[in-house]
Coordinates of C-alpha atoms and ligand atoms in Angstrom, one line a residue:
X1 CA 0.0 0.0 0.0
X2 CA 1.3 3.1 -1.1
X3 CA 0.7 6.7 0.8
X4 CA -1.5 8.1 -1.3
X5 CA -4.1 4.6 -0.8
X6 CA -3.5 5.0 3.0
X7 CA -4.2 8.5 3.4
X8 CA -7.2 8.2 0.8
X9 CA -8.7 5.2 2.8
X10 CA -8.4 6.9 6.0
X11 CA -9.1 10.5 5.5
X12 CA -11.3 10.1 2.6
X13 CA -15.3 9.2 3.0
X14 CA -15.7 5.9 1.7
X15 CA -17.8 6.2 -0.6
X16 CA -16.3 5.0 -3.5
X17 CA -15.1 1.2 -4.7
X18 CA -12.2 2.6 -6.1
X19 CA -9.7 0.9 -8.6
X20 CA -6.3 0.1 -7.6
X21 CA -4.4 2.8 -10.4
X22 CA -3.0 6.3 -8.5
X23 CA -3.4 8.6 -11.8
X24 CA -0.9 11.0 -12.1
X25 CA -1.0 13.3 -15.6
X26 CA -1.9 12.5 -18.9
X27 CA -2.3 14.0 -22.7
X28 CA -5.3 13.4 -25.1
X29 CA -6.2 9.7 -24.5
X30 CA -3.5 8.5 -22.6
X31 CA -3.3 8.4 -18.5
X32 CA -0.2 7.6 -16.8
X33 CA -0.1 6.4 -13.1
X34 CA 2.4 7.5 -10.5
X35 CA 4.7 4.2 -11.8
X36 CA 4.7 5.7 -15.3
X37 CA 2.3 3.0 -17.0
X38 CA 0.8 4.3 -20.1
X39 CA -3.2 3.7 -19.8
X40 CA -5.3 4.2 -22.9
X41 CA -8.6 6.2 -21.0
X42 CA -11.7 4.9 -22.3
X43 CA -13.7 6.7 -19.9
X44 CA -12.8 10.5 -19.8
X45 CA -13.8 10.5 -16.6
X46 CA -17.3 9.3 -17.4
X47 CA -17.8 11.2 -20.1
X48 CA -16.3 14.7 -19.1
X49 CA -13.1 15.3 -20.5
X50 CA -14.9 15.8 -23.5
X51 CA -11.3 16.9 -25.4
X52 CA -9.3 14.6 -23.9
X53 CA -6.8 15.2 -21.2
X54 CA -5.0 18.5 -20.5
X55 CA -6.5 19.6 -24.4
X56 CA -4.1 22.4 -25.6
X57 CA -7.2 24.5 -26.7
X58 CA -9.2 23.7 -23.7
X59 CA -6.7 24.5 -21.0
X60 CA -5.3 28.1 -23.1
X61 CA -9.3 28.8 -22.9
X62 CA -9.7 28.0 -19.2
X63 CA -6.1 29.7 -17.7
X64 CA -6.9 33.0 -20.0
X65 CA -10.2 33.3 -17.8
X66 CA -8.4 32.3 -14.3
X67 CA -5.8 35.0 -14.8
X68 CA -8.1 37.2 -15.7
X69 CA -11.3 36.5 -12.6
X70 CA -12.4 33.2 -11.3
X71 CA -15.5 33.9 -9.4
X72 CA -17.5 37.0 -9.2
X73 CA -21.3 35.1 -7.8
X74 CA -24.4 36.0 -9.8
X75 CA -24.7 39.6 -8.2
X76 CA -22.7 40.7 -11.5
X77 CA -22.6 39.9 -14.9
X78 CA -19.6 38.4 -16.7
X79 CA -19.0 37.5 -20.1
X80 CA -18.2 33.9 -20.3
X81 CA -21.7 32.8 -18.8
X82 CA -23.7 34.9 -21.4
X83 CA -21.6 33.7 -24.4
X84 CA -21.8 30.0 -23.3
X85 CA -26.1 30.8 -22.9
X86 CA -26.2 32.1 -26.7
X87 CA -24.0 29.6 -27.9
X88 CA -26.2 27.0 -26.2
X89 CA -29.8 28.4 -27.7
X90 CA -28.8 29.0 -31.0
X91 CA -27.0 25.8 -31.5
X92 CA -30.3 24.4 -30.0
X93 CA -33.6 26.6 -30.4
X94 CA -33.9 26.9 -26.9
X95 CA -34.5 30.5 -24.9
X96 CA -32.8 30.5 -22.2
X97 CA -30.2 28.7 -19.2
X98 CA -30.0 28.2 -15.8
X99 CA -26.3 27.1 -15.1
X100 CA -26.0 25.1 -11.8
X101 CA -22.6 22.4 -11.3
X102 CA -23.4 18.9 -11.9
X103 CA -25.9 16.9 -13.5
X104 CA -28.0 16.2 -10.3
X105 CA -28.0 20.1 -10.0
X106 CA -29.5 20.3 -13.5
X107 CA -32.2 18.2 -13.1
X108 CA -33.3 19.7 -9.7
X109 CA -33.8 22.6 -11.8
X110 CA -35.7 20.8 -14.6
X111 CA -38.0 19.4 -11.5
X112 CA -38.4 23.2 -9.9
X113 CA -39.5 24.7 -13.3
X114 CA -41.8 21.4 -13.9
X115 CA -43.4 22.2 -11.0
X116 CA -44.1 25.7 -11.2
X117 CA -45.4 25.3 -14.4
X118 CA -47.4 22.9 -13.3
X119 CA -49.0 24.8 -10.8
X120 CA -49.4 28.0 -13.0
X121 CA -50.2 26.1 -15.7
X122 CA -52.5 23.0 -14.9
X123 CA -53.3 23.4 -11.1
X124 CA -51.4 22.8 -7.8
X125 CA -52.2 19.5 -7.9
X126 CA -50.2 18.8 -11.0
X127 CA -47.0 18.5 -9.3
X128 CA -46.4 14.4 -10.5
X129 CA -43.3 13.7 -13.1
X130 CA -43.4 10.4 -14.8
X131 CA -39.3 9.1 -15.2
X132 CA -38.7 5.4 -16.3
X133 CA -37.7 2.6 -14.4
X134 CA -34.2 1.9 -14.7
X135 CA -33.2 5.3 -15.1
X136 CA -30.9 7.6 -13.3
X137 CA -31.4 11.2 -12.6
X138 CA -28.7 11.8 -9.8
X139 CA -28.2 11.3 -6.6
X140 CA -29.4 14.5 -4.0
X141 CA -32.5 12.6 -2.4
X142 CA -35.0 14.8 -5.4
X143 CA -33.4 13.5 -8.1
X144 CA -33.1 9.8 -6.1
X145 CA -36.5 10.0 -6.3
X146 CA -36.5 10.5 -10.1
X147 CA -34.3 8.0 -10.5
X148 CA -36.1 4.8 -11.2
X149 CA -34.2 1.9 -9.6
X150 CA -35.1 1.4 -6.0
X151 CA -31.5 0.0 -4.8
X152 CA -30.5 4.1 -4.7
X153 CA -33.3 4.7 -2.7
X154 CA -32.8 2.4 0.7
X155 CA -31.2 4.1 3.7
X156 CA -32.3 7.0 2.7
X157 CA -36.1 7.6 2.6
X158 CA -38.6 9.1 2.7
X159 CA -38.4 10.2 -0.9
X160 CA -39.1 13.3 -2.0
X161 CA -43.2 12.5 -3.2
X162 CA -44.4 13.9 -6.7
X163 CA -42.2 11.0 -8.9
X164 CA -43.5 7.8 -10.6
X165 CA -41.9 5.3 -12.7
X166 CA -42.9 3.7 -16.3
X167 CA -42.0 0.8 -18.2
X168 CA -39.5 1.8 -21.1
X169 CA -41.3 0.9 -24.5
X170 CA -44.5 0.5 -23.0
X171 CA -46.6 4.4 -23.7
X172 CA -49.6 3.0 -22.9
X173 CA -48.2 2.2 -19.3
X174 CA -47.0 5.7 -19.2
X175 CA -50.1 7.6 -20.5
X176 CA -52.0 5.8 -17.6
X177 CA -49.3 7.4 -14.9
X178 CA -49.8 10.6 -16.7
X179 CA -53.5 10.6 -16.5
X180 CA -54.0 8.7 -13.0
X181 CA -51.1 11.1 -11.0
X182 CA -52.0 14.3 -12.5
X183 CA -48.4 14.2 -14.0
X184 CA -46.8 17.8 -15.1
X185 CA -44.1 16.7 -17.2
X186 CA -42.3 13.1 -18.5
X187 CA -38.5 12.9 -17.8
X188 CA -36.1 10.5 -19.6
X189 CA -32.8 9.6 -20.7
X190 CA -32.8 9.0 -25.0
X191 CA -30.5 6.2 -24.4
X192 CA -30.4 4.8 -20.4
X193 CA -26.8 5.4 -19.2
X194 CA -26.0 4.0 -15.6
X195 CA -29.1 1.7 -16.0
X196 CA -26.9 -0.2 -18.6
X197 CA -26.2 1.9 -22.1
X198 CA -29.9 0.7 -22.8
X199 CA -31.1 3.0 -26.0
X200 CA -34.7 4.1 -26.1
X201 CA -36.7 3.1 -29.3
X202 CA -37.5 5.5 -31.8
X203 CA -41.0 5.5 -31.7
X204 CA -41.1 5.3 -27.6
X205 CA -39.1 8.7 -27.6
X206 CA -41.5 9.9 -30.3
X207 CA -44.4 8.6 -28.4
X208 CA -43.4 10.1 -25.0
X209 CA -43.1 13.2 -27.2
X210 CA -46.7 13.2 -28.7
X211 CA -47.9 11.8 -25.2
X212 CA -46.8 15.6 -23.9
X213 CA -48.1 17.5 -26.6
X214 CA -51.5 15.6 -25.9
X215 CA -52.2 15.7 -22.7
X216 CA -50.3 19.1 -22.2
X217 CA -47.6 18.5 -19.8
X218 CA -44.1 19.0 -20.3
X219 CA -41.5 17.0 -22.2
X220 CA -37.9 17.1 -20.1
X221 CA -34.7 15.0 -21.9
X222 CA -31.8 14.3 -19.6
X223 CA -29.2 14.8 -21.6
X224 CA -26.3 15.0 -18.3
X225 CA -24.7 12.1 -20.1
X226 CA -25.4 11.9 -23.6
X227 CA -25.5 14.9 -24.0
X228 CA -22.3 17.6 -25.7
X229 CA -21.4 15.5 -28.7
X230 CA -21.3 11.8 -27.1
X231 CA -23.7 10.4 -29.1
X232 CA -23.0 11.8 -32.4
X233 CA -25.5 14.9 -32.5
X234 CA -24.8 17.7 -29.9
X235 CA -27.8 16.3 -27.9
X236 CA -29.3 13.0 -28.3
X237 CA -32.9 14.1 -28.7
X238 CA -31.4 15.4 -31.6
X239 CA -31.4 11.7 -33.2
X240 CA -35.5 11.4 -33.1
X241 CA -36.5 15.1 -34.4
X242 CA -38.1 16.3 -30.8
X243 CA -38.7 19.4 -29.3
X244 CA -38.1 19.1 -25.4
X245 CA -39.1 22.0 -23.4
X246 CA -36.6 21.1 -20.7
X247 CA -33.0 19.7 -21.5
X248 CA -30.2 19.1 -18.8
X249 CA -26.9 18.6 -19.5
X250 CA -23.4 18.3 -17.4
X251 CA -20.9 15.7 -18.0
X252 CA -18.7 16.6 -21.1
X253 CA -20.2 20.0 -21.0
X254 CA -17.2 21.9 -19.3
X255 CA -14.7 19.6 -20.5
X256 CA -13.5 18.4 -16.6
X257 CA -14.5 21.5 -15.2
X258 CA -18.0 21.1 -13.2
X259 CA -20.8 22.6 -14.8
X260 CA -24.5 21.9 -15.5
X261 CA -27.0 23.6 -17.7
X262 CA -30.8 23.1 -17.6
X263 CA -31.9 24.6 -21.0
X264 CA -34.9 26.1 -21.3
X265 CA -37.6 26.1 -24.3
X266 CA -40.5 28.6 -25.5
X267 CA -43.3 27.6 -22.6
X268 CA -41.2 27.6 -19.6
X269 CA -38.1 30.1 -20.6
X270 CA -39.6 32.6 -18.0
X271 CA -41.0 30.4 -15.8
X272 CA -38.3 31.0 -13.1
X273 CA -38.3 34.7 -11.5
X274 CA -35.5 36.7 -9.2
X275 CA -35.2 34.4 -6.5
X276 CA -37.0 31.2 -7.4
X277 CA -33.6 29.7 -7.9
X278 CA -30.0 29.9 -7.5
X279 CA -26.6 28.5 -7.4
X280 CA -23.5 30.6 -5.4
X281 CA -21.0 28.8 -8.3
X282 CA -23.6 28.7 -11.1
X283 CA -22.3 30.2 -14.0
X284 CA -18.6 30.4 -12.8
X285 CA -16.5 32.1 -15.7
X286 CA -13.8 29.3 -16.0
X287 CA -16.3 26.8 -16.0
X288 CA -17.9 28.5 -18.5
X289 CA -14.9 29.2 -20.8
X290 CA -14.0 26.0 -20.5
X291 CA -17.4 24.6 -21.7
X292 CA -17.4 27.3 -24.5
X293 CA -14.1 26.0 -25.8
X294 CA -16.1 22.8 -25.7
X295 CA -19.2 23.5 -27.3
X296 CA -17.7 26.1 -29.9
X297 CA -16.2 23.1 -31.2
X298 CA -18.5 20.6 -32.0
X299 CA -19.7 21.7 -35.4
X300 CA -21.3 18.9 -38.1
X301 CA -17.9 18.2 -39.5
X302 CA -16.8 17.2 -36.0
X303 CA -19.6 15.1 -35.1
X304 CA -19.4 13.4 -38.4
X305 CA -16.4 12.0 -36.9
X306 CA -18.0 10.9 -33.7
X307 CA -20.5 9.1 -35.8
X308 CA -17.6 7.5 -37.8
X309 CA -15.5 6.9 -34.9
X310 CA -18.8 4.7 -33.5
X311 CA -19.0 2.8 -36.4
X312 CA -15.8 0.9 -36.4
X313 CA -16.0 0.7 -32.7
X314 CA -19.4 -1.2 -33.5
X315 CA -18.0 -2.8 -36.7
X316 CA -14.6 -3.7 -34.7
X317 CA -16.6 -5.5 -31.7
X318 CA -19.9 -6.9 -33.4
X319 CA -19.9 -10.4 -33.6
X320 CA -16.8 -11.4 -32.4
X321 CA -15.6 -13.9 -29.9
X322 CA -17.0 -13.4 -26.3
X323 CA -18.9 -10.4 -27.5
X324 CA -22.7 -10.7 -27.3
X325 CA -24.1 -7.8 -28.0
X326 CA -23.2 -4.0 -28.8
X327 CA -25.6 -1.1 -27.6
X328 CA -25.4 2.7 -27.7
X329 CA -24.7 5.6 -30.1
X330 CA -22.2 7.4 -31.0
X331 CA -19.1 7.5 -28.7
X332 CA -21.8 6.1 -25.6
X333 CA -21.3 2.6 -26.2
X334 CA -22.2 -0.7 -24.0
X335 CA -20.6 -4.2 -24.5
X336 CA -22.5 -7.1 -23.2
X337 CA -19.7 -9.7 -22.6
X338 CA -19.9 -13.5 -22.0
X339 CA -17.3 -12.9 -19.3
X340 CA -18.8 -11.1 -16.6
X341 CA -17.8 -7.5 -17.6
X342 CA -15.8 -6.6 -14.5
X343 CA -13.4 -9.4 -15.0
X344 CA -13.0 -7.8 -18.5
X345 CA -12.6 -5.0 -17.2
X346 CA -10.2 -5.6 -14.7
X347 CA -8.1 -7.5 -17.2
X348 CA -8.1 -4.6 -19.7
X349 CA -6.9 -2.4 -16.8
X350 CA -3.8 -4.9 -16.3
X351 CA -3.2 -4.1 -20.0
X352 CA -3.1 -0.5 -20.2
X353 CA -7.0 0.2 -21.2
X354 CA -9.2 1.9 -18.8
X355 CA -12.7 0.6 -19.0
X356 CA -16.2 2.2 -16.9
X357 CA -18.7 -0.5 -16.4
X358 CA -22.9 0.0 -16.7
X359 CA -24.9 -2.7 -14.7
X360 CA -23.8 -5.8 -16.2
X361 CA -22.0 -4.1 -19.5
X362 CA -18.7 -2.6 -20.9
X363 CA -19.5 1.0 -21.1
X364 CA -16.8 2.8 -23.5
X365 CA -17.0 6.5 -23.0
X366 CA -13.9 7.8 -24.4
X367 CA -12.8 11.4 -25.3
X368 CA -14.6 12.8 -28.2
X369 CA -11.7 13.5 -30.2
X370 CA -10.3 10.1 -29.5
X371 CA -7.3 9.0 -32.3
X372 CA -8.6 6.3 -34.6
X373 CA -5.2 4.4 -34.1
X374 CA -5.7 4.9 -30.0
X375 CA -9.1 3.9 -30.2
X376 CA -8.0 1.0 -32.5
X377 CA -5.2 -0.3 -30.1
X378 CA -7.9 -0.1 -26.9
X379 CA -10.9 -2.3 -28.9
X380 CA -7.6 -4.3 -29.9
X381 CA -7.4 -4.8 -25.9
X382 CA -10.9 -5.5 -25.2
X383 CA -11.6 -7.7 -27.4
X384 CA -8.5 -10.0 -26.3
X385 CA -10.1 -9.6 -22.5
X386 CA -13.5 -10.6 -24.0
X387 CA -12.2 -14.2 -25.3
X388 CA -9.8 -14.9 -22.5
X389 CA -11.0 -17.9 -20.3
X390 CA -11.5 -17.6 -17.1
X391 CA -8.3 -18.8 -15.2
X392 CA -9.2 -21.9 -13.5
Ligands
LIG1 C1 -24.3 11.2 -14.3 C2 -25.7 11.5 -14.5 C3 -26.4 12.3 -13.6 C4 -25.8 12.9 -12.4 O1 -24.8 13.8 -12.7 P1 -23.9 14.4 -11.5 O2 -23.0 15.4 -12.2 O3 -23.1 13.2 -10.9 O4 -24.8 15.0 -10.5 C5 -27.8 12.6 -13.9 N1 -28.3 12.0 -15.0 C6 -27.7 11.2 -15.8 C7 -28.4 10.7 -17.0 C8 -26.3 10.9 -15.6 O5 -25.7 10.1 -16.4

């Protein structure tokens, strides 16, 4: 046991299960730990380091702003919040952003402005969101309560009421929540993340969609994780022609800098007045300038690459030894292994390839920008783990 293990385990709330690798620097897609092993990172941190480690353009954006002011609180305006807002709604039709610092911070938002609208718009009592069961919204006890897997909810009840969970793929199922619970809005991930890279169909995203329209409630897309390029369209909804009213988004947003955004459209952009909601860091200039330097960037000629990038990771793994299945889009991808996936991933690890795993999946979530040879070498990794037997 090193120092740095020692003084983690002890000082540290346990609260992670975390791996046995003491990261020390790295460039692009490549990690190095504090023994100099080369790691290829096929997780950017779960999805945040949208440009890779340490990105030249990224970090020249983000120390220009630090030199310049770091914090001034929402008492004052400052200019990389506002340019980051624009660039935001015109990229995306929406009016307007509320800028918290995570995803869970995001979709408390999303639930505050459901809620007044709600109330405004269709009565007090409409206070009800329908999310889907295996879904994950975060992790303060609201957005627990979104989250549609009980395991996250023991220890720490009661939840926070107004929340109930549909079937995926079943809109029938879901119109009856609406209808019975009064619901003011439906809340869903376009392809399930944490619940196991599990992509919604088509049609069910459509249908959710034309379920809102019809009975008047609000359609919210969390977009914290596929959200900023991963899937091949700036955001996911993107992929199915929608019109949210609400999107959040955090994750690759700033880059590796903590951010969220909840993104506002047409019926509720003024929902929120002076004082209905706040954030002391919300909107913090180097956050912002770094998600700018982020978000700047992904133009179609960029995301064409994404989308290319996906489809010789799908054509690389498809159909090959110990590989069952492939799901995801874009640069969000899950492997379903014959070998459970955390002996995969564990042996992957051992050979230089850092690997996140989704409920009983391979989830791949590398940097954006990712090198094709890089990304090459790591499937190369993979899909040697994948075949390996089991040593007996
Ligand atoms: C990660 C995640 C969250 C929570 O984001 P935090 O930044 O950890 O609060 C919420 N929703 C989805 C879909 C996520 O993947």
């Amino acid at each position: 046991m090193t120092n740095l293990k020692e003084k983690d385990a002890k000082y540290v709330a346990g609260t992670y299960a975390r791996f046995p690798v003491e990261i020390k620097n790295g460039k692009g897609s490549i990690l190095y730990d504090t023994d100099g092993k080369r790691y290829i990172d096929m997780g950017s941190g779960i999805g945040v380091t949208a440009f890779g480690i340490a990105d030249d353009e990224w970090v020249s954006a983000v120390t220009s702003q630090l030199t310049r002011v770091q914090h001034t609180s929402n008492l004052y305006f400052t200019d990389p919040c506002a340019e980051l807002a624009e660039l935001l709604c015109e990229k995306t039709g929406m009016r307007k952003v509320f800028f918290g610092n995570s995803g869970a911070e995001a979709n408390e938002c999303a639930i505050k402005v459901a809620r007044k609208w709600g109330e405004e718009n269709l009565g007090a009592d409409h206070y009800t969101i329908v999310t889907m069961k295996n879904s994950f919204h975060g992790r303060t006890v609201t957005t627990l309560a979104a989250t549609g897997q009980d395991h996250y909810h023991e220890h720490f009840g009661p939840m926070t009421e107004g929340f109930v969970h549909g079937d995926i793929e079943d809109l029938d199922g879901v119109e009856k929540l609406i209808v019975e619970h009064k619901a003011c809005a439906v809340m869903f991930e376009c392809i399930q993340g944490e619940g196991g890279v599990i992509p919604l169909s088509a049609d069910f995203v459509r249908g959710l969609d034309a379920l809102a329209k019809k009975h008047g409630i609000l359609l919210i897309v969390d977009e914290v994780q596929t959200g900023n390029g991963r899937t091949g369209e700036l955001y996911a909804y993107m992929n199915y022609g929608i019109t949210p009213d609400v999107v959040s988004t955090a994750k690759g947003l700033g880059g590796g800098l903590p951010i969220g955004a909840c993104l506002l459209g047409e019926r509720v952009c003024d929902t929120l007045k002076p004082g209905d909601h706040g954030s002391t860091y919300g909107g913090n200039p180097v956050c912002c300038a770094g998600a700018v330097s982020v978000i700047s960037r992904l133009d179609e000629v960029f995301l064409a690459s994404v989308k290319a990038k996906s489809r010789l990771v799908f054509h690389t793994l498809e159909g090959k030894e110990g590989i069952e299945g492939v799901t995801g889009a874009g640069l969000m991808i899950g492997i379903k292994t014959t070998r459970p996936a955390k002996d995969v991933v564990a042996e992957c690890m051992a050979k230089g390839v850092l690997c996140l795993t989704a409920k009983d999946k391979v989830r791949l979530l590398p940097a954006l920008n990712i090198p094709e040879d890089v990304l090459l070498e790591a499937l190369g990794v993979i899909l040697e783990a994948a075949k390996a037997q089991i040593p007996s």
